[in-house]
Amino acid sequence: MPIPVKLYKQPSVNVNSGGNPVEIPQGQLNRHKPFNTSTQVRIRNFVWANTPVKPGVTFLTSQGSRLVLEARQNRIIYLLVRSNTGGQNKVFMQPSNGFVNDVVMFPFEDAGRKLQTVKTLAEYEVQILIGVLSTTGWATFSIVMGVDVFQFFVNNKNNLPRWPTMLQALLQTNRDLKVYAPTLRSKLIQSTLLVALEGSEFAASNKGDISGKLAEAAIKDPKIAGRAMGIIAGKLGANILNGRLSVLSAVWAVLLTVATKAAASIPGAVGLATNEVAALGVADKAAFSNELLNLVKRADIKLSQADAEKIIEEVARHPKEIKGSLVQLAEAFKSE
């Protein structure tokens, strides 16, 4: 059953009643969290009667195009998507009255009428966006998301439904590797991806094994998966589905070859002809560790030769236990 949306009634518009927007400096966004993305502020004006201020909706003002991230009774937090005065891709906070005044008093009222159905992001997409903003600074925002935030979601519309599945696979593998391959877990998963979640609002309110709790919560509420994948996107960049994570998929391919002792034709890797992992020779293990090092260099992952060799040893000792997790992870993250 959907949660009812809470509507805040806004007093009649008075051009002198509102405050001006204030930029939230880089690194200070978390001071204003948690964001409530389920509330709205109603505009008591006939032009905007059917268009409340709510997360995901874009409004035109003299400042530029504003994408709402949060709408509370006392404040509106928004991202300036396109600017007429500077500050594009920066986040601002403004008293609700001031925000409403800016929208209603925008001189091009005809444009306002036409834009009552402006581009809108779904709440899941808003959560992804908040996750990105929680991880990256405003200076790199346009690099991570692209110049147009809406274009980012258009470009990734076919990938977004896969993100919860990717998160689930990542968290399941994290749990498995904690037991069977701790070096692989710490070097390639915890340090690269899940570390981004450690400082999140969800992590702060859920002590202990965040991966297990996050997986359970993501099943119940896809918005949590959206926020988590946004954090990962912010950490690794907008091309996560076709860039660095595809490198991680290649890592899983190398490790799967070790885990299953199957003959493989991975560039630079060694094809194995026997069926017993125990038969892996020193040269074979060294070759796989070298291939692993070459792959992760392209993903900005810190991995030493000793780490690579230890990872290969761990996987070789527990091939059956981790095979399923590696297969699931490789499939979830592979480029389409």
XYZ file of N, CA, C and O in Angstrom, residues 137-332:
784
model
N 31.913 16.204 -5.265
C 31.821 17.638 -5.087
C 31.149 18.285 -6.277
O 31.061 17.716 -7.358
N 30.654 19.517 -6.068
C 29.944 20.195 -7.142
C 30.857 20.410 -8.351
O 30.414 20.426 -9.490
N 32.160 20.601 -8.086
C 33.079 20.885 -9.196
C 33.143 19.736 -10.187
O 33.348 19.942 -11.386
N 32.955 18.508 -9.707
C 33.042 17.341 -10.588
C 31.667 16.801 -10.962
O 31.565 15.796 -11.657
N 30.626 17.491 -10.506
C 29.275 16.979 -10.740
C 28.974 16.819 -12.228
O 28.466 15.792 -12.666
N 29.275 17.858 -13.010
C 28.944 17.802 -14.433
C 29.741 16.727 -15.152
O 29.290 16.167 -16.150
N 30.939 16.419 -14.624
C 31.744 15.359 -15.225
C 31.121 14.002 -14.925
O 31.047 13.119 -15.774
N 30.650 13.854 -13.696
C 30.065 12.576 -13.276
C 28.717 12.336 -13.942
O 28.446 11.269 -14.469
N 27.862 13.347 -13.902
C 26.492 13.178 -14.371
C 26.283 13.608 -15.817
O 25.293 13.266 -16.436
N 27.192 14.379 -16.354
C 26.963 14.973 -17.663
C 26.436 16.386 -17.484
O 25.984 16.771 -16.410
N 26.482 17.178 -18.527
C 26.065 18.571 -18.432
C 24.596 18.667 -18.052
O 24.199 19.506 -17.266
N 23.774 17.821 -18.601
C 22.336 17.854 -18.359
C 21.954 16.634 -17.525
O 22.089 15.491 -17.964
N 21.466 16.889 -16.320
C 21.119 15.784 -15.433
C 20.030 14.912 -16.039
O 20.034 13.685 -15.882
N 19.098 15.516 -16.760
C 18.027 14.736 -17.372
C 18.577 13.830 -18.472
O 18.121 12.705 -18.649
N 19.562 14.346 -19.197
C 20.149 13.546 -20.261
C 20.835 12.323 -19.704
O 20.849 11.252 -20.321
N 21.404 12.460 -18.502
C 22.032 11.305 -17.853
C 21.022 10.181 -17.657
O 21.294 9.022 -17.953
N 19.841 10.525 -17.179
C 18.829 9.499 -16.929
C 18.241 8.966 -18.233
O 17.883 7.789 -18.312
N 18.156 9.820 -19.249
C 17.711 9.341 -20.559
C 18.711 8.327 -21.102
O 18.346 7.258 -21.613
N 20.004 8.669 -20.989
C 21.050 7.787 -21.511
C 21.114 6.461 -20.776
O 21.541 5.446 -21.336
N 20.711 6.462 -19.501
C 20.843 5.261 -18.684
C 19.508 4.594 -18.361
O 19.446 3.724 -17.489
N 18.450 5.001 -19.081
C 17.121 4.496 -18.739
C 17.033 2.975 -18.831
O 16.286 2.340 -18.081
N 17.793 2.380 -19.748
C 17.747 0.924 -19.881
C 18.583 0.222 -18.815
O 18.415 -0.977 -18.577
N 19.488 0.965 -18.189
C 20.350 0.377 -17.169
C 19.784 0.529 -15.761
O 20.057 -0.297 -14.886
N 18.999 1.574 -15.541
C 18.512 1.848 -14.189
C 17.773 0.668 -13.562
O 17.980 0.384 -12.379
N 16.908 -0.040 -14.302
C 16.230 -1.177 -13.674
C 17.183 -2.265 -13.209
O 16.829 -3.085 -12.364
N 18.411 -2.300 -13.764
C 19.368 -3.329 -13.379
C 20.100 -2.979 -12.094
O 20.714 -3.844 -11.486
N 20.058 -1.703 -11.683
C 20.880 -1.284 -10.554
C 20.543 -2.012 -9.248
O 21.454 -2.416 -8.528
N 19.267 -2.198 -8.902
C 18.994 -2.973 -7.677
C 19.548 -4.395 -7.755
O 20.053 -4.929 -6.770
N 19.463 -5.010 -8.952
C 20.018 -6.358 -9.119
C 21.523 -6.349 -8.947
O 22.105 -7.243 -8.316
N 22.165 -5.317 -9.483
C 23.605 -5.193 -9.338
C 23.991 -5.044 -7.872
O 24.965 -5.647 -7.393
N 23.224 -4.233 -7.150
C 23.504 -4.023 -5.731
C 23.333 -5.310 -4.947
O 24.147 -5.656 -4.088
N 22.259 -6.041 -5.247
C 22.021 -7.307 -4.553
C 23.171 -8.290 -4.782
O 23.642 -8.943 -3.858
N 23.614 -8.370 -6.039
C 24.715 -9.283 -6.351
C 25.994 -8.860 -5.637
O 26.745 -9.693 -5.116
N 26.237 -7.570 -5.611
C 27.421 -7.045 -4.939
C 27.408 -7.374 -3.456
O 28.412 -7.831 -2.888
N 26.263 -7.178 -2.809
C 26.170 -7.409 -1.371
C 26.247 -8.893 -1.029
O 26.840 -9.280 -0.026
N 25.640 -9.741 -1.874
C 25.708 -11.182 -1.635
C 27.145 -11.677 -1.770
O 27.636 -12.461 -0.957
N 27.832 -11.203 -2.796
C 29.227 -11.595 -2.990
C 30.076 -11.103 -1.834
O 30.982 -11.797 -1.367
N 29.779 -9.909 -1.363
C 30.521 -9.352 -0.234
C 30.411 -10.253 0.986
O 31.393 -10.497 1.690
N 29.215 -10.773 1.244
C 29.021 -11.665 2.394
C 29.782 -12.975 2.210
O 30.411 -13.482 3.148
N 29.728 -13.530 0.998
C 30.411 -14.797 0.742
C 31.925 -14.657 0.856
O 32.598 -15.493 1.465
N 32.434 -13.585 0.264
C 33.883 -13.413 0.249
C 34.437 -13.054 1.624
O 35.624 -13.253 1.885
N 33.603 -12.533 2.484
C 34.041 -12.232 3.845
C 34.537 -13.492 4.533
O 35.461 -13.467 5.348
N 33.954 -14.628 4.150
C 34.324 -15.912 4.737
C 35.438 -16.587 3.950
O 36.418 -17.068 4.531
N 35.314 -16.611 2.630
C 36.186 -17.458 1.818
C 37.358 -16.723 1.154
O 38.358 -17.366 0.819
N 37.210 -15.438 0.924
C 38.291 -14.709 0.240
C 38.378 -13.286 0.790
O 38.059 -12.320 0.100
N 38.816 -13.138 2.026
C 38.823 -11.815 2.668
C 39.711 -10.791 1.969
O 39.394 -9.598 1.986
N 40.796 -11.222 1.366
C 41.667 -10.258 0.672
C 40.976 -9.700 -0.562
O 41.003 -8.494 -0.830
N 40.339 -10.585 -1.319
C 39.576 -10.148 -2.486
C 38.485 -9.177 -2.054
O 38.264 -8.138 -2.692
N 37.808 -9.493 -0.981
C 36.729 -8.642 -0.481
C 37.240 -7.258 -0.106
O 36.666 -6.238 -0.503
N 38.303 -7.194 0.643
C 38.785 -5.900 1.127
C 39.408 -5.061 0.024
O 39.271 -3.846 0.000
N 40.072 -5.720 -0.933
C 40.793 -4.981 -1.957
C 39.935 -4.587 -3.153
O 40.124 -3.518 -3.738
N 38.991 -5.439 -3.532
C 38.250 -5.189 -4.762
C 36.791 -4.817 -4.558
O 36.166 -4.302 -5.469
N 36.238 -5.094 -3.381
C 34.829 -4.772 -3.174
C 34.666 -3.707 -2.097
O 34.172 -2.618 -2.356
N 35.126 -4.007 -0.886
C 34.978 -3.040 0.188
C 35.659 -1.725 -0.148
O 35.076 -0.657 -0.010
N 36.923 -1.801 -0.594
C 37.688 -0.574 -0.814
C 37.245 0.183 -2.058
O 37.476 1.381 -2.172
N 36.600 -0.502 -2.985
C 36.248 0.133 -4.252
C 34.797 0.598 -4.288
O 34.491 1.670 -4.786
N 33.887 -0.196 -3.752
C 32.474 0.104 -3.899
C 31.769 0.343 -2.565
O 31.250 1.423 -2.314
N 31.758 -0.664 -1.703
C 30.955 -0.546 -0.492
C 31.483 0.493 0.479
O 30.748 0.946 1.348
N 32.754 0.885 0.348
C 33.275 1.924 1.224
C 32.469 3.202 1.051
O 32.346 4.014 1.964
N 31.887 3.396 -0.132
C 31.091 4.593 -0.386
C 29.843 4.631 0.485
O 29.308 5.696 0.764
N 29.379 3.467 0.914
C 28.160 3.412 1.718
C 28.413 3.621 3.203
O 27.492 3.884 3.960
N 29.674 3.505 3.624
C 29.960 3.534 5.050
C 29.576 4.850 5.699
O 29.212 4.901 6.850
N 29.701 5.938 4.964
C 29.364 7.231 5.542
C 27.955 7.682 5.231
O 27.583 8.811 5.510
N 27.161 6.800 4.665
C 25.815 7.191 4.254
C 24.865 7.242 5.442
O 25.124 6.705 6.513
N 23.741 7.882 5.204
C 22.709 7.967 6.234
C 22.243 6.569 6.652
O 22.035 6.295 7.830
N 22.107 5.684 5.686
C 21.656 4.326 6.007
C 22.659 3.627 6.902
O 22.294 2.959 7.860
N 23.949 3.796 6.597
C 24.985 3.145 7.405
C 24.982 3.686 8.820
O 25.174 2.950 9.793
N 24.760 4.995 8.953
C 24.784 5.619 10.270
C 23.671 5.109 11.167
O 23.824 5.009 12.382
N 22.538 4.757 10.554
C 21.394 4.303 11.335
C 21.311 2.787 11.445
O 20.421 2.259 12.097
N 22.240 2.085 10.807
C 22.247 0.619 10.857
C 23.655 0.133 11.168
O 24.473 -0.067 10.281
N 23.932 -0.023 12.446
C 25.258 -0.472 12.859
C 25.432 -1.956 12.545
O 24.484 -2.705 12.373
N 26.660 -2.372 12.495
C 26.946 -3.785 12.253
C 27.221 -4.050 10.791
O 27.854 -3.257 10.107
N 26.756 -5.189 10.304
C 27.014 -5.597 8.929
C 26.071 -4.854 7.994
O 24.938 -5.260 7.756
N 26.546 -3.730 7.470
C 25.688 -2.890 6.634
C 25.251 -3.617 5.375
O 24.146 -3.420 4.882
N 26.100 -4.505 4.838
C 25.766 -5.147 3.570
C 24.506 -5.995 3.695
O 23.640 -5.962 2.833
N 24.402 -6.754 4.774
C 23.222 -7.583 4.962
C 21.968 -6.763 5.156
O 20.920 -7.045 4.578
N 22.063 -5.721 5.982
C 20.906 -4.882 6.252
C 20.501 -4.074 5.030
O 19.323 -3.837 4.788
N 21.500 -3.637 4.279
C 21.192 -2.875 3.077
C 20.483 -3.744 2.049
O 19.541 -3.307 1.392
N 20.932 -4.986 1.914
C 20.302 -5.889 0.964
C 18.844 -6.128 1.334
O 17.955 -6.099 0.487
N 18.597 -6.344 2.615
C 17.235 -6.584 3.074
C 16.363 -5.349 2.858
O 15.223 -5.445 2.398
N 16.923 -4.172 3.165
C 16.162 -2.939 3.000
C 15.892 -2.634 1.536
O 14.828 -2.133 1.177
N 16.870 -2.936 0.680
C 16.712 -2.647 -0.747
C 15.597 -3.477 -1.363
O 14.930 -3.042 -2.297
N 15.412 -4.698 -0.854
C 14.332 -5.547 -1.348
C 12.977 -4.931 -1.004
O 12.050 -4.918 -1.804
N 12.883 -4.382 0.215
C 11.628 -3.810 0.675
C 11.366 -2.431 0.065
O 10.223 -2.034 -0.125
N 12.435 -1.691 -0.191
C 12.278 -0.322 -0.666
C 13.306 -0.032 -1.750
O 14.466 0.258 -1.454
N 12.910 -0.090 -3.028
C 13.859 0.143 -4.131
C 14.536 1.505 -4.071
O 15.585 1.708 -4.668
N 13.936 2.477 -3.349
C 14.547 3.794 -3.255
C 15.902 3.715 -2.561
O 16.812 4.485 -2.870
N 16.042 2.773 -1.621
C 17.320 2.609 -0.929
C 18.368 2.099 -1.898
O 19.519 2.543 -1.889
N 17.963 1.185 -2.770
C 18.889 0.702 -3.797
C 19.284 1.838 -4.719
O 20.445 1.951 -5.142
N 18.333 2.707 -5.037
C 18.640 3.854 -5.891
C 19.667 4.762 -5.254
O 20.631 5.187 -5.910
N 19.477 5.067 -3.969
C 20.436 5.936 -3.273
C 21.814 5.280 -3.220
O 22.828 5.937 -3.444
N 21.840 3.980 -2.933
C 23.119 3.272 -2.839
C 23.845 3.265 -4.177
O 25.058 3.513 -4.245
N 23.117 2.989 -5.266
C 23.763 2.960 -6.565
C 24.184 4.357 -6.998
O 25.157 4.531 -7.728
N 23.465 5.369 -6.526
C 23.891 6.733 -6.800
C 25.205 7.046 -6.123
O 26.078 7.723 -6.687
N 25.378 6.551 -4.901
C 26.641 6.743 -4.187
C 27.765 6.060 -4.948
O 28.854 6.616 -5.127
N 27.507 4.848 -5.409
C 28.529 4.118 -6.169
C 28.821 4.837 -7.490
O 29.975 4.961 -7.907
N 27.767 5.351 -8.140
C 27.976 6.090 -9.383
C 28.820 7.327 -9.139
O 29.707 7.659 -9.923
N 28.538 8.018 -8.040
C 29.312 9.200 -7.718
C 30.760 8.890 -7.428
O 31.655 9.678 -7.724
N 30.995 7.733 -6.862
C 32.367 7.356 -6.527
C 33.154 6.929 -7.757
O 34.333 7.271 -7.916
N 32.510 6.186 -8.649
C 33.215 5.624 -9.790
C 33.011 6.392 -11.085
O 33.764 6.216 -12.027
N 31.981 7.222 -11.149
C 31.754 7.989 -12.367
C 30.509 7.522 -13.099
O 29.973 6.448 -12.843
N 30.041 8.362 -13.991
C 28.781 8.094 -14.684
C 28.848 6.895 -15.599
O 27.831 6.313 -15.944
N 30.019 6.518 -16.034
C 30.142 5.407 -16.977
C 30.349 4.071 -16.278
O 30.969 3.164 -16.818
N 29.820 3.947 -15.054
C 30.079 2.729 -14.287
C 29.601 1.475 -15.004
O 30.183 0.409 -14.839
N 28.539 1.606 -15.793
C 27.993 0.400 -16.410
C 28.809 -0.048 -17.613
O 28.746 -1.191 -18.017
N 29.548 0.857 -18.193
C 30.310 0.517 -19.385
C 31.803 0.753 -19.218
O 32.572 0.544 -20.143
N 32.227 1.200 -18.054
C 33.626 1.534 -17.842
C 34.296 0.667 -16.803
O 34.589 -0.496 -17.028
N 34.516 1.236 -15.627
C 35.336 0.566 -14.631
C 34.739 -0.747 -14.140
O 35.463 -1.680 -13.853
N 33.409 -0.796 -14.042
C 32.824 -2.037 -13.552
C 32.925 -3.144 -14.579
O 32.872 -4.320 -14.230
N 33.061 -2.802 -15.851
C 33.295 -3.849 -16.828
C 34.692 -4.434 -16.622
O 34.939 -5.601 -16.923
N 35.615 -3.602 -16.122
C 36.940 -4.111 -15.760
C 36.813 -5.106 -14.612
O 37.442 -6.166 -14.599
N 35.962 -4.777 -13.638
C 35.743 -5.715 -12.534
C 35.138 -7.013 -13.050
O 35.451 -8.090 -12.537
N 34.284 -6.916 -14.064
C 33.742 -8.142 -14.654
C 34.855 -9.001 -15.229
O 34.826 -10.233 -15.138
N 35.853 -8.359 -15.830
C 36.994 -9.111 -16.344
C 37.765 -9.763 -15.204
O 38.277 -10.885 -15.346
N 37.845 -9.074 -14.080
C 38.479 -9.665 -12.896
C 37.743 -10.938 -12.491
O 38.353 -11.974 -12.212
N 36.401 -10.846 -12.468
C 35.626 -12.034 -12.091
C 35.863 -13.163 -13.094
O 35.897 -14.340 -12.730
N 36.023 -12.820 -14.362
C 36.275 -13.848 -15.374
C 37.587 -14.564 -15.096
O 37.683 -15.789 -15.197
N 38.615 -13.797 -14.732
C 39.909 -14.409 -14.395
C 39.752 -15.315 -13.177
O 40.220 -16.457 -13.158
N 39.070 -14.804 -12.165
C 38.927 -15.575 -10.934
C 38.052 -16.810 -11.144
O 38.271 -17.850 -10.523
N 37.034 -16.679 -12.006
C 36.201 -17.840 -12.297
C 37.011 -18.935 -12.972
O 36.780 -20.120 -12.751
N 37.936 -18.544 -13.814
C 38.791 -19.533 -14.470
C 39.591 -20.305 -13.435
O 39.744 -21.520 -13.518
N 40.068 -19.582 -12.428
C 40.793 -20.240 -11.343
C 39.837 -21.099 -10.528
O 40.137 -22.234 -10.164
N 38.666 -20.533 -10.238
C 37.730 -21.225 -9.358
C 37.200 -22.518 -9.970
O 36.962 -23.496 -9.270
N 36.994 -22.532 -11.278
C 36.419 -23.718 -11.903
C 37.471 -24.599 -12.571
O 37.191 -25.699 -12.995
N 38.676 -24.122 -12.652
C 39.776 -24.844 -13.293
C 39.409 -25.231 -14.729
O 39.783 -26.283 -15.222
N 38.652 -24.344 -15.396
C 38.224 -24.633 -16.764
C 39.227 -24.067 -17.755
O 39.954 -23.129 -17.467
N 39.271 -24.649 -18.942
C 40.107 -24.097 -19.994
C 39.530 -22.741 -20.396
O 38.327 -22.596 -20.579
N 40.377 -21.742 -20.523
C 39.897 -20.395 -20.813
C 40.806 -19.721 -21.821
O 41.951 -20.098 -21.990
N 40.282 -18.728 -22.470
C 41.068 -17.987 -23.442
C 40.954 -16.503 -23.142
O 40.483 -15.721 -23.956
N 41.325 -16.111 -21.935
C 41.331 -14.714 -21.547
C 42.657 -14.118 -21.993
O 43.708 -14.679 -21.723
N 42.638 -13.001 -22.689
C 43.889 -12.408 -23.172
C 44.910 -12.266 -22.048
O 44.639 -11.663 -21.021
N 46.043 -12.846 -22.253
C 47.116 -12.730 -21.274
C 47.051 -13.739 -20.155
O 47.968 -13.852 -19.350
N 45.942 -14.468 -20.082
C 45.798 -15.448 -19.009
C 46.226 -16.823 -19.503
O 46.461 -17.041 -20.684
N 46.271 -17.770 -18.576
C 46.716 -19.117 -18.908
C 45.524 -20.032 -19.055
O 44.646 -20.063 -18.197
N 45.444 -20.778 -20.147
C 44.382 -21.760 -20.300
C 44.712 -22.980 -19.470
O 45.841 -23.478 -19.480
N 43.732 -23.473 -18.720
C 43.963 -24.621 -17.843
C 43.312 -25.864 -18.433
O 42.163 -25.833 -18.847
N 44.063 -26.945 -18.454
C 43.572 -28.154 -19.103
C 43.091 -29.208 -18.123
O 42.341 -30.098 -18.477
N 43.526 -29.122 -16.850
C 43.151 -30.152 -15.876
C 41.877 -29.757 -15.153
O 41.397 -28.637 -15.290
N 41.335 -30.664 -14.366
C 40.072 -30.413 -13.683
C 40.230 -30.166 -12.190
O 39.249 -29.924 -11.500
N 41.405 -30.247 -11.677
C 41.612 -30.100 -10.246
C 42.276 -28.776 -9.923
O 43.350 -28.461 -10.427
N 41.645 -28.005 -9.077
C 42.245 -26.752 -8.656
C 43.562 -27.006 -7.948
O 44.510 -26.235 -8.055
N 43.622 -28.104 -7.252
C 44.846 -28.427 -6.530
C 46.030 -28.584 -7.467
O 47.190 -28.489 -7.055
N 45.740 -28.837 -8.747
C 46.817 -29.047 -9.706
C 47.423 -27.744 -10.215
O 48.357 -27.762 -11.006
N 46.862 -26.629 -9.792
C 47.423 -25.353 -10.216
C 48.891 -25.260 -9.815
O 49.239 -25.408 -8.647
N 49.745 -24.988 -10.776
C 51.155 -24.848 -10.484
C 51.508 -23.431 -10.086
O 50.714 -22.510 -10.221
N 52.712 -23.277 -9.611
C 53.185 -21.962 -9.202
C 53.150 -20.988 -10.378
O 52.744 -19.836 -10.244
N 53.550 -21.465 -11.545
C 53.570 -20.607 -12.727
C 52.163 -20.178 -13.125
O 51.940 -19.026 -13.534
N 51.206 -21.119 -13.011
C 49.820 -20.786 -13.337
C 49.304 -19.677 -12.428
O 48.691 -18.705 -12.872
N 49.546 -19.854 -11.123
C 49.065 -18.871 -10.153
C 49.722 -17.516 -10.386
O 49.081 -16.466 -10.278
N 50.998 -17.537 -10.704
C 51.710 -16.286 -10.966
C 51.143 -15.591 -12.199
O 50.974 -14.359 -12.228
N 50.817 -16.380 -13.223
C 50.271 -15.806 -14.446
C 48.913 -15.162 -14.183
O 48.616 -14.067 -14.677
N 48.064 -15.848 -13.398
C 46.760 -15.288 -13.074
C 46.884 -14.029 -12.230
O 46.148 -13.061 -12.416
N 47.804 -14.022 -11.282
C 47.973 -12.839 -10.441
C 48.463 -11.657 -11.267
O 48.046 -10.514 -11.044
N 49.347 -11.913 -12.238
C 49.820 -10.838 -13.114
C 48.688 -10.287 -13.970
O 48.585 -9.078 -14.194
N 47.841 -11.192 -14.477
C 46.699 -10.748 -15.284
C 45.752 -9.919 -14.427
O 45.194 -8.914 -14.878
N 45.550 -10.333 -13.202
C 44.695 -9.601 -12.280
C 45.241 -8.198 -12.052
O 44.495 -7.210 -12.072
N 46.541 -8.084 -11.849
C 47.175 -6.776 -11.653
C 46.979 -5.878 -12.880
O 46.689 -4.690 -12.746
N 47.146 -6.444 -14.061
C 46.993 -5.655 -15.285
C 45.571 -5.126 -15.444
O 45.350 -4.001 -15.898
N 44.595 -5.948 -15.065
C 43.200 -5.541 -15.199
C 42.839 -4.414 -14.243
O 42.213 -3.433 -14.632
N 43.238 -4.553 -12.981
C 42.795 -3.580 -11.989
C 43.499 -2.243 -12.144
O 43.015 -1.221 -11.665
N 44.645 -2.220 -12.818
C 45.317 -0.949 -13.062
C 44.421 -0.001 -13.842
O 44.482 1.213 -13.679
N 43.577 -0.556 -14.701
C 42.681 0.260 -15.504
C 41.477 0.754 -14.708
O 40.688 1.541 -15.197
N 41.332 0.277 -13.496
C 40.188 0.669 -12.680
C 40.586 1.495 -11.470
O 39.778 1.728 -10.583
N 41.824 1.960 -11.409
C 42.311 2.775 -10.294
C 42.135 2.072 -8.952
O 41.782 2.690 -7.952
N 42.340 0.779 -8.950
C 42.262 -0.002 -7.712
C 43.679 -0.264 -7.218
O 44.536 -0.675 -7.988
N 43.917 -0.013 -5.944
C 45.244 -0.222 -5.380
C 45.404 -1.699 -5.021
O 44.743 -2.208 -4.126
N 46.292 -2.364 -5.726
C 46.510 -3.789 -5.508
C 47.988 -4.094 -5.734
O 48.535 -3.763 -6.780
N 48.631 -4.700 -4.741
C 50.044 -5.051 -4.865
C 50.186 -6.460 -5.434
O 49.221 -7.228 -5.495
N 51.410 -6.791 -5.822
C 51.674 -8.136 -6.322
C 51.354 -9.169 -5.252
O 50.751 -10.212 -5.538
N 51.727 -8.867 -4.007
C 51.444 -9.792 -2.902
C 49.943 -9.970 -2.705
O 49.468 -11.083 -2.454
N 49.193 -8.868 -2.825
C 47.730 -8.942 -2.698
C 47.144 -9.829 -3.798
O 46.273 -10.663 -3.533
N 47.599 -9.603 -5.024
C 47.089 -10.383 -6.158
C 47.357 -11.865 -5.964
O 46.479 -12.703 -6.201
N 48.567 -12.204 -5.512
C 48.917 -13.611 -5.289
C 48.075 -14.212 -4.171
O 47.641 -15.374 -4.257
N 47.815 -13.420 -3.125
C 47.005 -13.921 -2.008
C 45.567 -14.156 -2.451
O 44.921 -15.136 -2.053
N 45.053 -13.259 -3.289
C 43.694 -13.417 -3.803
C 43.567 -14.702 -4.610
O 42.608 -15.472 -4.447
N 44.535 -14.953 -5.475
C 44.505 -16.163 -6.285
C 44.542 -17.403 -5.395
O 43.822 -18.386 -5.632
N 45.349 -17.363 -4.351
C 45.426 -18.494 -3.422
C 44.093 -18.718 -2.729
O 43.633 -19.850 -2.580
N 43.453 -17.641 -2.285
C 42.167 -17.754 -1.587
C 41.115 -18.369 -2.501
O 40.358 -19.268 -2.086
N 41.053 -17.886 -3.731
C 40.057 -18.397 -4.664
C 40.334 -19.852 -5.003
O 39.417 -20.677 -5.105
N 41.611 -20.192 -5.156
C 41.973 -21.567 -5.497
C 41.636 -22.536 -4.365
O 41.326 -23.701 -4.613
N 41.660 -22.055 -3.120
C 41.340 -22.930 -1.984
C 39.846 -23.155 -1.829
O 39.422 -24.154 -1.230
N 39.036 -22.232 -2.307
C 37.581 -22.331 -2.097
C 36.822 -22.124 -3.410
O 35.920 -21.271 -3.484
N 37.110 -22.920 -4.423
C 36.467 -22.685 -5.727
C 34.966 -22.909 -5.711
O 34.210 -22.121 -6.272
N 34.505 -23.982 -5.063
C 33.085 -24.299 -5.078
C 32.288 -23.277 -4.273
O 31.171 -22.908 -4.649
N 32.867 -22.838 -3.152
C 32.126 -21.947 -2.261
C 31.854 -20.582 -2.890
O 30.801 -19.978 -2.668
N 32.794 -20.095 -3.682
C 32.621 -18.742 -4.199
C 32.224 -18.697 -5.674
O 31.955 -17.619 -6.202
N 32.158 -19.849 -6.320
C 31.830 -19.857 -7.742
C 30.480 -19.184 -8.011
O 30.360 -18.333 -8.901
N 29.453 -19.564 -7.253
C 28.122 -19.009 -7.491
C 28.086 -17.493 -7.356
O 27.474 -16.800 -8.177
N 28.752 -16.975 -6.333
C 28.755 -15.527 -6.117
C 29.467 -14.800 -7.248
O 29.018 -13.751 -7.715
N 30.578 -15.349 -7.690
C 31.333 -14.704 -8.766
C 30.551 -14.714 -10.074
O 30.556 -13.737 -10.821
N 29.867 -15.817 -10.349
C 29.049 -15.892 -11.554
C 27.942 -14.837 -11.500
O 27.702 -14.095 -12.458
N 27.263 -14.772 -10.365
C 26.163 -13.824 -10.206
C 26.664 -12.388 -10.353
O 26.032 -11.562 -11.020
N 27.795 -12.088 -9.741
C 28.333 -10.744 -9.802
C 28.766 -10.377 -11.218
O 28.492 -9.273 -11.699
N 29.444 -11.298 -11.881
C 29.891 -11.029 -13.247
C 28.706 -10.773 -14.171
O 28.736 -9.885 -15.013
N 27.637 -11.552 -14.013
C 26.467 -11.378 -14.854
C 25.770 -10.056 -14.570
O 25.306 -9.370 -15.484
N 25.699 -9.688 -13.287
C 24.992 -8.466 -12.916
C 25.701 -7.217 -13.418
O 25.065 -6.228 -13.794
